[in-house]
Amino acid sequence: MLAAAVVCAAVSNAVAGPERHLRWIGSYEAAPGGTSAAARPAGGPQPTPAASSSVTGAAASSAAARAFPPHPEKPWAEISGDDVVSLHERGDVPILDARRTSVYREGHIAGARPFSIWESDVDDKVKAFFTEGHDPSQPIVVYCSGGECEDSHMLATKLHMAGFDNALVYKDGFPDWQKRGLPVHTGDTP
Amino acid sequence: MNRRFLSPWVTVRVQFVLAAFFVVAGIAKIADPPGFAHEVHNYQIVPGALVNVMALVLPWLEVITGVCLFLGIAVRTSARILGILLAVFIAALSINLARKHPVECGCFGTAKVQKTDAQRLTDMKWAIARDVGLLLLVAQILAASRADVRRP
């Protein structure tokens, strides 16, 4: 029966779409407390000078870089709703939603992109995000549902492993954003 | 009394109830493997690398054993597997209850409604009570089939 269950699981997983597909081996570790540096793979992608210069030119960016300095020694730093509001107002800070895509569709921070940590295409999304040429020392806001939700911390760890040194976890997450009455978008697009 | 409790009439109905429960629960999880993986991870018992394997295989095991029970195929083996699963579920919920770590049961896939920690802890107690009840049904099937085996 176990063998039959494994075969059925393999077949159903093979035909599942990206939102339902799972990699057989998960990697859901989040460094506890964000205080210890996650080990980066030696052959992992490194930022190119051209990529770095594409975002650092903006004066606003350097101002925020002072306010939220990179933290290469740890995968994330937690920030408050007020911090997220100021970063959101800048307009050039990527905001990534770590919740499920189906939940993202129902409502997300205006401008946020879906990066569900539980869906199998998250690594591809992180790689694509890297190749977009974001400066790895610039802030990236990640969020999930606040409270005990760890999805944003896991996504921050993935970003850190990919070479990004300034992932900022919105501690209170989307419920806090909604409570503040700030702009929310629905649907598949940011 | 004991003979009535172990009668085929009772046993068949117990098999149907268990089968229905596990088939429905399994299908709900199969519909959304990443959601179930999330729930499994939240229990903080299964190592990260094994979360997805469990989330993919366990629902199918529930459905297959449920269908076998319904059809009366390999009844004792199916009942034993479901008994082991229920014991594992009860242990997982109890461990988290003991450490006051509220989790969604995940028994029927991903929860759609946001709950408070207190609500989750209460639901966990009810889930344990329900699983103990189901474990008693498994015991009835095993006892009845054992009596069948002994009967000349």
Short mmCIF file of C-alpha atoms in Angstrom, two decimals:
data_model
loop_
_atom_site.label_atom_id
_atom_site.label_comp_id
_atom_site.label_asym_id
_atom_site.label_seq_id
_atom_site.Cartn_x
_atom_site.Cartn_y
_atom_site.Cartn_z
CA MET A 1 0.00 0.00 0.00
CA LEU A 2 2.88 2.34 0.78
CA ALA A 3 4.39 1.58 -2.63
CA ALA A 4 1.04 2.30 -4.30
CA ALA A 5 0.80 5.59 -2.37
CA VAL A 6 4.31 6.60 -3.50
CA VAL A 7 3.46 5.80 -7.15
CA CYS A 8 0.17 7.74 -6.98
CA ALA A 9 1.94 10.68 -5.31
CA ALA A 10 4.67 10.68 -7.98
CA VAL A 11 2.15 10.63 -10.82
CA SER A 12 -0.12 13.32 -9.36
CA ASN A 13 2.88 15.49 -8.53
CA ALA A 14 4.26 15.09 -12.07
CA VAL A 15 1.04 16.33 -13.65
CA ALA A 16 0.43 19.12 -11.09
CA GLY A 17 0.70 22.75 -12.17
CA PRO A 18 3.32 25.06 -10.62
CA GLU A 19 1.01 26.14 -7.78
CA ARG A 20 0.36 22.55 -6.72
CA HIS A 21 3.70 20.97 -7.55
CA LEU A 22 6.14 20.10 -4.75
CA ARG A 23 9.79 19.20 -4.95
CA TRP A 24 10.30 15.84 -3.23
CA ILE A 25 13.05 17.18 -1.01
CA GLY A 26 12.02 20.34 0.79
CA SER A 27 14.33 23.07 2.02
CA TYR A 28 12.37 24.99 4.59
CA GLU A 29 15.01 25.90 7.09
CA ALA A 30 14.97 29.42 8.49
CA ALA A 31 18.01 30.37 10.56
CA PRO A 32 16.65 30.77 14.10
CA GLY A 33 16.16 34.37 15.10
CA GLY A 34 17.94 35.64 12.04
CA THR A 35 21.08 35.91 14.08
CA SER A 36 23.21 33.23 12.53
CA ALA A 37 24.54 33.52 9.03
CA ALA A 38 23.06 30.98 6.61
CA ALA A 39 25.79 29.15 4.77
CA ARG A 40 25.86 30.20 1.17
CA PRO A 41 26.77 27.68 -1.49
CA ALA A 42 30.30 28.27 -2.76
CA GLY A 43 29.19 28.23 -6.38
CA GLY A 44 26.20 30.46 -5.79
CA PRO A 45 25.49 33.51 -7.90
CA GLN A 46 27.42 36.65 -7.10
CA PRO A 47 26.31 40.18 -7.94
CA THR A 48 27.86 41.67 -11.04
CA PRO A 49 29.14 45.25 -11.05
CA ALA A 50 26.71 46.09 -13.84
CA ALA A 51 23.85 44.71 -11.81
CA SER A 52 24.86 46.71 -8.77
CA SER A 53 25.00 49.99 -10.60
CA SER A 54 21.52 49.62 -12.04
CA VAL A 55 19.80 50.48 -8.77
CA THR A 56 22.36 52.29 -6.69
CA GLY A 57 22.25 55.40 -8.84
CA ALA A 58 19.10 56.76 -7.27
CA ALA A 59 19.62 59.24 -4.48
CA ALA A 60 16.63 57.82 -2.64
CA SER A 61 18.22 54.41 -2.68
CA SER A 62 21.37 55.55 -0.98
CA ALA A 63 19.32 57.38 1.63
CA ALA A 64 17.45 54.20 2.43
CA ALA A 65 20.68 52.22 2.38
CA ARG A 66 21.80 54.36 5.32
CA ALA A 67 18.55 53.75 7.14
CA PHE A 68 18.58 50.02 6.46
CA PRO A 69 22.20 48.96 6.17
CA PRO A 70 22.98 45.57 4.64
CA HIS A 71 23.44 42.70 7.09
CA PRO A 72 25.54 40.04 5.35
CA GLU A 73 26.09 38.25 8.66
CA LYS A 74 22.41 37.29 9.01
CA PRO A 75 19.65 36.39 6.55
CA TRP A 76 17.13 38.97 7.69
CA ALA A 77 16.35 41.91 9.92
CA GLU A 78 12.82 42.47 11.17
CA ILE A 79 11.17 45.82 10.54
CA SER A 80 7.95 47.46 11.66
CA GLY A 81 4.93 48.56 9.67
CA ASP A 82 6.13 52.19 9.78
CA ASP A 83 9.41 51.14 8.15
CA VAL A 84 7.56 49.25 5.44
CA VAL A 85 5.35 52.25 4.75
CA SER A 86 8.41 54.49 4.24
CA LEU A 87 10.09 51.93 1.99
CA HIS A 88 6.86 51.39 0.05
CA GLU A 89 6.53 55.13 -0.52
CA ARG A 90 9.97 55.21 -2.13
CA GLY A 91 8.65 53.01 -4.90
CA ASP A 92 12.00 51.42 -5.80
CA VAL A 93 12.18 48.83 -3.02
CA PRO A 94 11.08 45.35 -4.11
CA ILE A 95 8.36 43.89 -1.91
CA LEU A 96 7.97 40.11 -2.02
CA ASP A 97 4.94 38.19 -0.76
CA ALA A 98 5.93 34.78 0.67
CA ARG A 99 2.36 33.52 1.12
CA ARG A 100 0.60 31.08 -1.19
CA THR A 101 -0.22 32.44 -4.65
CA SER A 102 -3.92 31.75 -4.07
CA VAL A 103 -3.80 33.94 -0.95
CA TYR A 104 -1.76 36.58 -2.82
CA ARG A 105 -4.51 36.76 -5.42
CA GLU A 106 -7.09 37.53 -2.76
CA GLY A 107 -5.13 40.61 -1.68
CA HIS A 108 -1.54 41.78 -1.33
CA ILE A 109 0.48 44.93 -0.68
CA ALA A 110 0.21 47.11 -3.77
CA GLY A 111 3.30 46.49 -5.86
CA ALA A 112 4.28 43.25 -4.08
CA ARG A 113 5.28 40.25 -6.16
CA PRO A 114 4.26 36.63 -5.44
CA PHE A 115 7.15 34.52 -4.12
CA SER A 116 5.37 31.70 -2.32
CA ILE A 117 7.94 29.73 -0.38
CA TRP A 118 5.68 26.66 -0.55
CA GLU A 119 5.48 26.44 -4.31
CA SER A 120 8.06 24.61 -6.36
CA ASP A 121 8.92 27.55 -8.63
CA VAL A 122 10.24 29.73 -5.80
CA ASP A 123 13.89 28.95 -6.60
CA ASP A 124 13.33 29.89 -10.24
CA LYS A 125 11.71 33.12 -9.11
CA VAL A 126 14.66 33.93 -6.85
CA LYS A 127 17.09 33.23 -9.71
CA ALA A 128 15.04 35.39 -12.09
CA PHE A 129 14.91 38.12 -9.46
CA PHE A 130 18.68 37.95 -9.18
CA THR A 131 19.18 38.27 -12.91
CA GLU A 132 16.99 41.39 -12.94
CA GLY A 133 20.03 43.19 -11.57
CA HIS A 134 18.93 44.30 -8.12
CA ASP A 135 21.70 45.61 -5.94
CA PRO A 136 22.22 42.90 -3.29
CA SER A 137 22.93 45.51 -0.61
CA GLN A 138 19.66 47.37 -1.17
CA PRO A 139 16.60 46.63 0.98
CA ILE A 140 14.11 43.99 -0.09
CA VAL A 141 10.93 43.75 1.96
CA VAL A 142 9.47 40.28 2.46
CA TYR A 143 6.25 39.53 4.27
CA CYS A 144 3.69 36.86 5.01
CA SER A 145 0.82 36.71 7.49
CA GLY A 146 2.59 38.08 10.58
CA GLY A 147 2.27 36.40 13.97
CA GLU A 148 3.91 32.98 13.96
CA CYS A 149 4.19 32.90 10.17
CA GLU A 150 7.74 31.91 9.19
CA ASP A 151 7.31 32.01 5.41
CA SER A 152 8.89 35.45 5.09
CA HIS A 153 11.89 34.34 7.17
CA MET A 154 12.34 31.29 4.96
CA LEU A 155 12.16 33.42 1.83
CA ALA A 156 14.68 35.85 3.36
CA THR A 157 17.00 32.90 3.99
CA LYS A 158 16.68 31.86 0.34
CA LEU A 159 17.45 35.42 -0.79
CA HIS A 160 20.44 35.49 1.52
CA MET A 161 21.68 32.21 0.07
CA ALA A 162 21.30 33.73 -3.40
CA GLY A 163 23.53 36.65 -2.43
CA PHE A 164 21.13 39.33 -1.17
CA ASP A 165 22.34 40.96 2.03
CA ASN A 166 19.45 43.18 2.96
CA ALA A 167 16.23 41.22 3.24
CA LEU A 168 13.89 42.97 5.67
CA VAL A 169 11.09 40.93 7.18
CA TYR A 170 7.85 42.82 7.79
CA LYS A 171 7.28 41.43 11.26
CA ASP A 172 3.52 41.97 11.50
CA GLY A 173 2.90 41.09 7.87
CA PHE A 174 -0.13 41.59 5.69
CA PRO A 175 -2.75 41.72 8.51
CA ASP A 176 -0.98 44.82 9.88
CA TRP A 177 -0.91 46.40 6.41
CA GLN A 178 -4.64 45.85 6.06
CA LYS A 179 -5.27 47.19 9.56
CA ARG A 180 -3.53 50.40 8.59
CA GLY A 181 -5.82 50.79 5.58
CA LEU A 182 -2.90 50.97 3.16
CA PRO A 183 -3.21 50.18 -0.56
CA VAL A 184 -4.02 46.57 -1.37
CA HIS A 185 -4.22 44.99 -4.82
CA THR A 186 -5.96 41.79 -5.78
CA GLY A 187 -5.30 39.42 -8.65
CA ASP A 188 -2.19 37.93 -10.23
CA THR A 189 -0.32 41.15 -10.92
CA PRO A 190 1.55 43.39 -8.42
CA MET B 1 -22.94 -7.66 24.13
CA ASN B 2 -19.40 -8.38 22.94
CA ARG B 3 -20.71 -10.54 20.08
CA ARG B 4 -23.12 -7.79 18.99
CA PHE B 5 -20.31 -5.22 19.10
CA LEU B 6 -18.16 -7.40 16.86
CA SER B 7 -20.96 -8.47 14.52
CA PRO B 8 -20.47 -8.09 10.74
CA TRP B 9 -23.37 -5.61 10.66
CA VAL B 10 -21.50 -3.24 13.00
CA THR B 11 -18.09 -3.91 11.46
CA VAL B 12 -19.19 -3.09 7.91
CA ARG B 13 -20.62 0.23 9.05
CA VAL B 14 -17.51 1.04 11.03
CA GLN B 15 -15.43 0.29 7.93
CA PHE B 16 -17.61 2.65 5.86
CA VAL B 17 -17.32 5.46 8.42
CA LEU B 18 -13.53 5.14 8.64
CA ALA B 19 -13.21 4.79 4.87
CA ALA B 20 -15.32 7.90 4.23
CA PHE B 21 -13.37 9.92 6.78
CA PHE B 22 -9.94 9.06 5.40
CA VAL B 23 -10.88 9.29 1.72
CA VAL B 24 -12.36 12.76 2.23
CA ALA B 25 -9.39 13.86 4.38
CA GLY B 26 -6.89 12.46 1.85
CA ILE B 27 -8.53 14.06 -1.18
CA ALA B 28 -8.62 17.45 0.56
CA LYS B 29 -4.85 17.22 1.08
CA ILE B 30 -4.12 15.89 -2.41
CA ALA B 31 -5.88 18.95 -3.82
CA ASP B 32 -3.20 21.22 -2.35
CA PRO B 33 0.14 19.53 -1.55
CA PRO B 34 2.03 22.81 -0.86
CA GLY B 35 -0.68 23.82 1.61
CA PHE B 36 -0.42 20.50 3.41
CA ALA B 37 3.39 20.72 3.38
CA HIS B 38 3.01 24.07 5.12
CA GLU B 39 0.80 22.52 7.80
CA VAL B 40 3.23 19.60 8.29
CA HIS B 41 6.11 22.05 8.65
CA ASN B 42 4.19 24.07 11.24
CA TYR B 43 4.13 21.05 13.56
CA GLN B 44 7.92 21.45 13.88
CA ILE B 45 8.40 17.71 14.26
CA VAL B 46 9.32 16.50 10.77
CA PRO B 47 12.79 17.50 9.49
CA GLY B 48 12.62 20.13 6.71
CA ALA B 49 13.96 17.75 4.06
CA LEU B 50 11.18 15.21 4.72
CA VAL B 51 8.25 17.62 4.86
CA ASN B 52 7.45 17.38 1.15
CA VAL B 53 7.78 13.58 1.01
CA MET B 54 5.29 13.31 3.84
CA ALA B 55 2.96 15.90 2.29
CA LEU B 56 2.94 14.01 -1.01
CA VAL B 57 2.68 10.40 0.17
CA LEU B 58 0.57 10.51 3.34
CA PRO B 59 -2.68 11.75 1.69
CA TRP B 60 -2.48 8.99 -0.93
CA LEU B 61 -1.88 6.41 1.80
CA GLU B 62 -5.04 7.66 3.50
CA VAL B 63 -7.07 7.44 0.30
CA ILE B 64 -5.78 3.99 -0.69
CA THR B 65 -6.32 2.46 2.75
CA GLY B 66 -9.74 4.15 2.91
CA VAL B 67 -10.76 2.68 -0.45
CA CYS B 68 -9.47 -0.76 0.60
CA LEU B 69 -11.55 -0.59 3.77
CA PHE B 70 -14.61 0.45 1.78
CA LEU B 71 -14.18 -2.42 -0.69
CA GLY B 72 -13.29 -4.93 2.04
CA ILE B 73 -9.84 -5.58 0.57
CA ALA B 74 -6.93 -6.26 2.97
CA VAL B 75 -9.10 -5.01 5.82
CA ARG B 76 -6.73 -5.90 8.65
CA THR B 77 -3.70 -4.36 6.93
CA SER B 78 -5.66 -1.21 6.09
CA ALA B 79 -6.95 -0.92 9.64
CA ARG B 80 -3.45 -1.39 11.04
CA ILE B 81 -2.04 1.35 8.79
CA LEU B 82 -4.84 3.73 9.74
CA GLY B 83 -4.26 2.87 13.39
CA ILE B 84 -0.58 3.76 13.07
CA LEU B 85 -1.46 7.01 11.26
CA LEU B 86 -3.96 7.96 13.94
CA ALA B 87 -1.44 7.23 16.70
CA VAL B 88 1.09 9.46 14.91
CA PHE B 89 -1.49 12.26 14.50
CA ILE B 90 -2.45 12.05 18.18
CA ALA B 91 1.22 12.14 19.21
CA ALA B 92 1.99 15.10 16.91
CA LEU B 93 -0.97 17.11 18.22
CA SER B 94 -0.21 16.19 21.84
CA ILE B 95 3.45 17.22 21.56
CA ASN B 96 2.47 20.64 20.21
CA LEU B 97 -0.30 21.00 22.77
CA ALA B 98 2.19 20.17 25.53
CA ARG B 99 4.58 22.84 24.32
CA LYS B 100 1.66 25.28 23.84
CA HIS B 101 2.47 25.69 20.18
CA PRO B 102 -0.83 26.27 18.34
CA VAL B 103 -1.02 24.59 14.94
CA GLU B 104 -3.72 24.01 12.40
CA CYS B 105 -4.64 20.33 12.41
CA GLY B 106 -4.25 20.13 8.62
CA CYS B 107 -6.47 17.03 8.79
CA PHE B 108 -8.65 18.24 5.93
CA GLY B 109 -6.09 20.32 4.05
CA THR B 110 -5.39 23.98 4.56
CA ALA B 111 -7.62 25.99 6.89
CA LYS B 112 -9.46 28.80 5.12
CA VAL B 113 -10.32 30.79 8.24
CA GLN B 114 -7.80 32.70 10.32
CA LYS B 115 -7.99 31.60 13.96
CA THR B 116 -6.58 32.95 17.17
CA ASP B 117 -4.00 30.93 19.11
CA ALA B 118 -6.61 30.09 21.77
CA GLN B 119 -9.03 28.80 19.12
CA ARG B 120 -6.28 26.68 17.59
CA LEU B 121 -5.34 25.15 20.94
CA THR B 122 -9.00 24.29 21.58
CA ASP B 123 -9.34 22.79 18.09
CA MET B 124 -6.24 20.67 18.73
CA LYS B 125 -7.88 19.16 21.81
CA TRP B 126 -11.01 18.34 19.81
CA ALA B 127 -8.88 16.85 17.02
CA ILE B 128 -7.14 14.58 19.55
CA ALA B 129 -10.53 13.49 20.95
CA ARG B 130 -11.79 12.77 17.42
CA ASP B 131 -8.66 10.78 16.55
CA VAL B 132 -9.00 8.73 19.74
CA GLY B 133 -12.59 7.97 18.69
CA LEU B 134 -11.39 6.89 15.24
CA LEU B 135 -8.71 4.76 16.88
CA LEU B 136 -11.49 2.94 18.77
CA LEU B 137 -13.20 2.26 15.43
CA VAL B 138 -9.93 0.80 14.12
CA ALA B 139 -9.75 -1.37 17.25
CA GLN B 140 -13.28 -2.62 16.57
CA ILE B 141 -12.34 -3.64 13.01
CA LEU B 142 -9.19 -5.41 14.19
CA ALA B 143 -11.05 -7.19 17.00
CA ALA B 144 -13.90 -8.24 14.70
CA SER B 145 -11.59 -9.52 11.98
CA ARG B 146 -9.57 -11.39 14.58
CA ALA B 147 -12.77 -13.03 15.82
CA ASP B 148 -13.56 -13.96 12.20
CA VAL B 149 -10.15 -15.57 11.82
CA ARG B 150 -10.68 -17.62 15.00
CA ARG B 151 -14.18 -18.72 14.00
CA PRO B 152 -14.06 -22.25 12.52
#
